[in-house]
Coordinates of C-alpha atoms in Angstrom, one line a residue:
Chain A
D179 CA 124.5 319.6 168.3
T180 CA 124.6 318.6 164.7
E181 CA 121.7 320.7 163.4
V182 CA 121.5 322.3 160.0
T183 CA 118.4 324.4 159.4
Q184 CA 116.7 325.2 156.1
T185 CA 114.0 327.7 155.2
P186 CA 111.4 327.6 153.8
K187 CA 110.2 324.0 154.3
H188 CA 108.1 324.2 151.1
L189 CA 108.2 326.6 148.2
V190 CA 106.0 327.0 145.2
M191 CA 107.2 329.4 142.5
G192 CA 106.3 330.3 138.9
M193 CA 108.9 330.1 136.1
T194 CA 109.3 333.9 136.1
N195 CA 109.7 334.3 139.9
K196 CA 112.9 335.0 141.9
K197 CA 113.2 333.3 145.2
S198 CA 115.9 332.2 147.6
L199 CA 116.6 329.2 149.8
K200 CA 118.4 329.7 153.1
C201 CA 120.6 327.3 155.1
E202 CA 122.2 327.9 158.5
Q203 CA 124.5 326.0 160.8
H204 CA 126.1 326.9 164.1
M205 CA 128.5 324.0 164.5
G206 CA 131.6 325.9 163.3
H207 CA 131.7 323.9 160.1
R208 CA 133.7 325.4 157.3
A209 CA 132.4 323.5 154.4
M210 CA 128.8 323.8 153.2
Y211 CA 127.0 322.1 150.3
W212 CA 123.9 322.3 148.2
Y213 CA 122.3 319.1 146.8
K214 CA 119.3 318.4 144.6
Q215 CA 117.3 315.2 145.2
K216 CA 114.6 313.8 143.0
A217 CA 112.1 311.2 144.2
K218 CA 113.6 307.8 144.9
K219 CA 117.1 308.9 143.9
P220 CA 120.1 309.7 145.9
P221 CA 121.1 313.4 146.5
E222 CA 123.1 315.0 143.6
L223 CA 125.8 317.5 144.5
M224 CA 125.3 321.0 143.1
F225 CA 127.8 323.3 144.9
V226 CA 130.5 323.1 147.5
Y227 CA 131.7 326.1 149.6
S228 CA 134.9 325.8 151.6
Y229 CA 135.9 328.6 153.9
E230 CA 133.2 330.7 152.3
K231 CA 134.7 330.3 148.8
L232 CA 133.0 328.3 146.0
S233 CA 135.2 325.3 145.4
I234 CA 132.9 323.1 143.3
N235 CA 130.2 323.9 140.8
E236 CA 128.9 320.7 139.3
S237 CA 128.0 322.3 136.0
V238 CA 124.8 323.7 137.5
P239 CA 122.7 326.0 135.2
S240 CA 123.1 329.7 135.9
R241 CA 119.4 330.0 137.0
F242 CA 120.8 328.6 140.3
S243 CA 123.1 331.0 142.0
P244 CA 124.7 330.1 145.4
E245 CA 126.0 332.6 147.9
C246 CA 127.9 332.2 151.2
P247 CA 127.6 335.5 153.1
N248 CA 129.5 334.1 156.1
S249 CA 130.7 330.8 157.6
S250 CA 127.3 330.0 159.1
L251 CA 125.0 330.9 156.2
L252 CA 124.4 329.5 152.7
N253 CA 121.9 330.8 150.2
L254 CA 120.6 329.5 146.9
H255 CA 119.1 332.1 144.7
L256 CA 116.6 330.9 142.1
H257 CA 115.5 332.7 138.9
A258 CA 113.6 331.6 135.8
L259 CA 113.4 327.9 136.9
Q260 CA 111.9 325.2 134.9
P261 CA 109.3 322.6 136.0
E262 CA 112.0 319.9 135.9
D263 CA 113.8 321.8 138.7
S264 CA 111.1 320.7 141.1
A265 CA 112.8 318.6 143.7
L266 CA 114.0 318.4 147.4
Y267 CA 116.9 320.8 147.9
L268 CA 119.2 319.8 150.6
C269 CA 121.9 321.7 152.4
A270 CA 124.7 320.0 154.3
S271 CA 127.8 321.0 156.3
S272 CA 131.0 319.4 157.4
Q273 CA 133.8 320.4 159.7
T274 CA 136.1 320.6 156.7
R275 CA 135.8 319.1 153.3
T276 CA 137.0 315.6 154.2
Y277 CA 134.8 315.0 157.3
E278 CA 131.3 313.6 157.5
Q279 CA 128.4 315.7 156.2
Y280 CA 125.3 316.6 158.2
F281 CA 122.2 317.4 156.2
G282 CA 119.3 319.8 156.8
P283 CA 115.7 318.8 156.5
G284 CA 115.4 320.2 153.0
T285 CA 113.2 322.6 151.0
R286 CA 110.6 321.0 148.8
L287 CA 110.5 323.1 145.7
T288 CA 107.7 323.0 143.2
V289 CA 108.0 325.1 140.0
T290 CA 104.7 325.7 138.2
Chain B
G80 CA 126.9 311.3 138.2
Q81 CA 128.8 308.4 139.6
Q82 CA 126.9 306.1 142.0
L83 CA 127.8 303.2 144.2
N84 CA 126.3 299.7 143.8
Q85 CA 124.0 299.3 146.8
S86 CA 122.0 296.1 147.5
P87 CA 119.4 295.0 148.0
Q88 CA 117.3 297.7 146.3
S89 CA 114.4 297.0 148.7
M90 CA 113.6 294.7 151.7
F91 CA 110.4 293.7 153.3
I92 CA 110.9 292.1 156.7
Q93 CA 109.1 291.3 159.8
E94 CA 109.6 293.2 163.0
G95 CA 112.4 291.6 165.1
E96 CA 114.3 290.3 162.1
D97 CA 117.9 291.3 161.4
V98 CA 118.8 293.2 158.2
S99 CA 121.9 293.4 156.1
M100 CA 122.7 295.7 153.2
N101 CA 126.0 296.5 151.4
C102 CA 127.7 298.9 149.0
T103 CA 130.5 298.0 146.6
S104 CA 132.7 300.1 144.3
S105 CA 135.4 299.6 141.7
S106 CA 137.3 302.6 143.4
I107 CA 138.8 302.9 146.8
F108 CA 137.4 305.3 149.4
N109 CA 138.8 307.3 152.2
T110 CA 135.6 307.4 154.2
W111 CA 132.3 305.4 154.2
L112 CA 129.1 306.9 155.6
W113 CA 125.7 305.4 156.2
Y114 CA 122.6 307.6 156.2
K115 CA 118.8 307.0 156.8
Q116 CA 116.2 309.2 155.1
D117 CA 112.6 309.4 155.9
P118 CA 110.1 310.7 153.3
G119 CA 110.3 314.4 152.7
E120 CA 113.2 314.8 155.2
G121 CA 117.0 315.1 154.9
P122 CA 119.3 312.2 155.3
V123 CA 120.4 311.5 158.9
L124 CA 123.9 310.3 159.5
L125 CA 124.0 306.9 161.2
I126 CA 127.6 305.8 161.2
A127 CA 130.9 307.2 159.8
L128 CA 133.8 304.9 159.0
Y129 CA 137.4 306.1 158.5
K130 CA 139.7 303.1 158.6
A131 CA 139.8 299.9 156.4
G132 CA 138.6 297.0 158.5
E133 CA 136.9 299.3 161.0
L134 CA 133.7 297.9 162.7
T135 CA 131.5 300.5 164.4
S136 CA 128.2 300.2 166.2
N137 CA 125.5 302.7 167.0
G138 CA 122.8 301.0 169.1
R139 CA 121.3 298.2 167.0
L140 CA 123.3 299.3 163.9
T141 CA 126.7 297.9 163.0
A142 CA 128.7 299.0 160.0
Q143 CA 132.1 297.9 158.6
F144 CA 134.6 299.5 156.3
G145 CA 135.8 296.8 153.9
I146 CA 139.5 295.8 154.1
T147 CA 139.9 296.5 150.4
R148 CA 138.5 300.0 150.9
K149 CA 136.0 299.2 148.1
D150 CA 133.0 298.1 150.1
S151 CA 131.0 298.6 153.3
F152 CA 128.0 296.9 154.9
L153 CA 125.4 297.9 157.4
N154 CA 123.5 295.5 159.7
I155 CA 120.4 296.3 161.7
S156 CA 119.6 293.9 164.5
A157 CA 116.1 293.2 165.9
S158 CA 114.3 295.6 163.5
I159 CA 111.4 297.8 164.7
P160 CA 108.8 299.7 162.8
S161 CA 110.7 303.0 163.1
D162 CA 113.5 301.5 161.1
V163 CA 111.4 302.0 158.0
G164 CA 113.0 304.3 155.5
I165 CA 115.7 304.6 152.8
Y166 CA 119.2 303.8 153.7
F167 CA 122.0 305.3 151.6
C168 CA 125.7 304.5 151.8
A169 CA 128.1 307.2 150.7
G170 CA 131.8 307.0 150.0
Q171 CA 134.3 309.8 149.9
P172 CA 137.3 309.3 147.6
F173 CA 140.7 310.6 148.7
N174 CA 141.4 314.3 148.4
T175 CA 138.0 315.3 147.2
D176 CA 135.0 317.3 148.7
K177 CA 132.5 315.0 147.0
L178 CA 130.4 312.2 148.5
I179 CA 129.5 309.4 146.1
F180 CA 126.1 308.0 147.1
G181 CA 124.7 304.5 146.7
T182 CA 121.4 303.9 145.0
G183 CA 119.6 303.3 148.3
T184 CA 117.9 300.4 150.1
R185 CA 114.3 300.9 150.9
L186 CA 113.4 299.1 154.1
Q187 CA 109.8 298.1 155.1
V188 CA 109.2 296.5 158.4
F189 CA 105.9 294.7 159.1
P190 CA 104.6 294.1 162.6

């Protein structure tokens, strides 16, 4: 089983809202990732967690706040977003940092 | 961020034809991965390559890890309509968590 699940599938939020994206995997993977993908572009790495510790932050604005409560869960907390933050947000996981990554179906975020 | 050179950018082919696409880089990679992405969905891993020169198949798909570690190609034989989508290569440099993605190849298959 190589399934990564993400909720919600779609999210529309105003610029003053606070919302969270959720990602879950039960493959025993110890590395988890958040990516942002704009239309017709490849995914762009945002954050990497390894063994529940943040190991990479790709200079992401503080209005995006990641959290890894345990080895199976990854959250992305959103606050005061801008319309240009509208995109497909993808979660991925891998056995460890140097193994192949498996992606979830994504959350389509629209900021109004 | 850094991206790999992936070509062609798009392909329009007839059902039953074979397809070939490739990725090149000026840097060497430890791992090459090939993904397919349908609209509004996440990328699905097709093939993972770990050794220079490695040739790996997954059904009608065949991918190779270039001997110089700087390139990879993906072939699809006897294309079918469900092969439509965007194909991304991704390379992982040594000793890093990051995947470097190619710019994508958009494949259209006509009956």
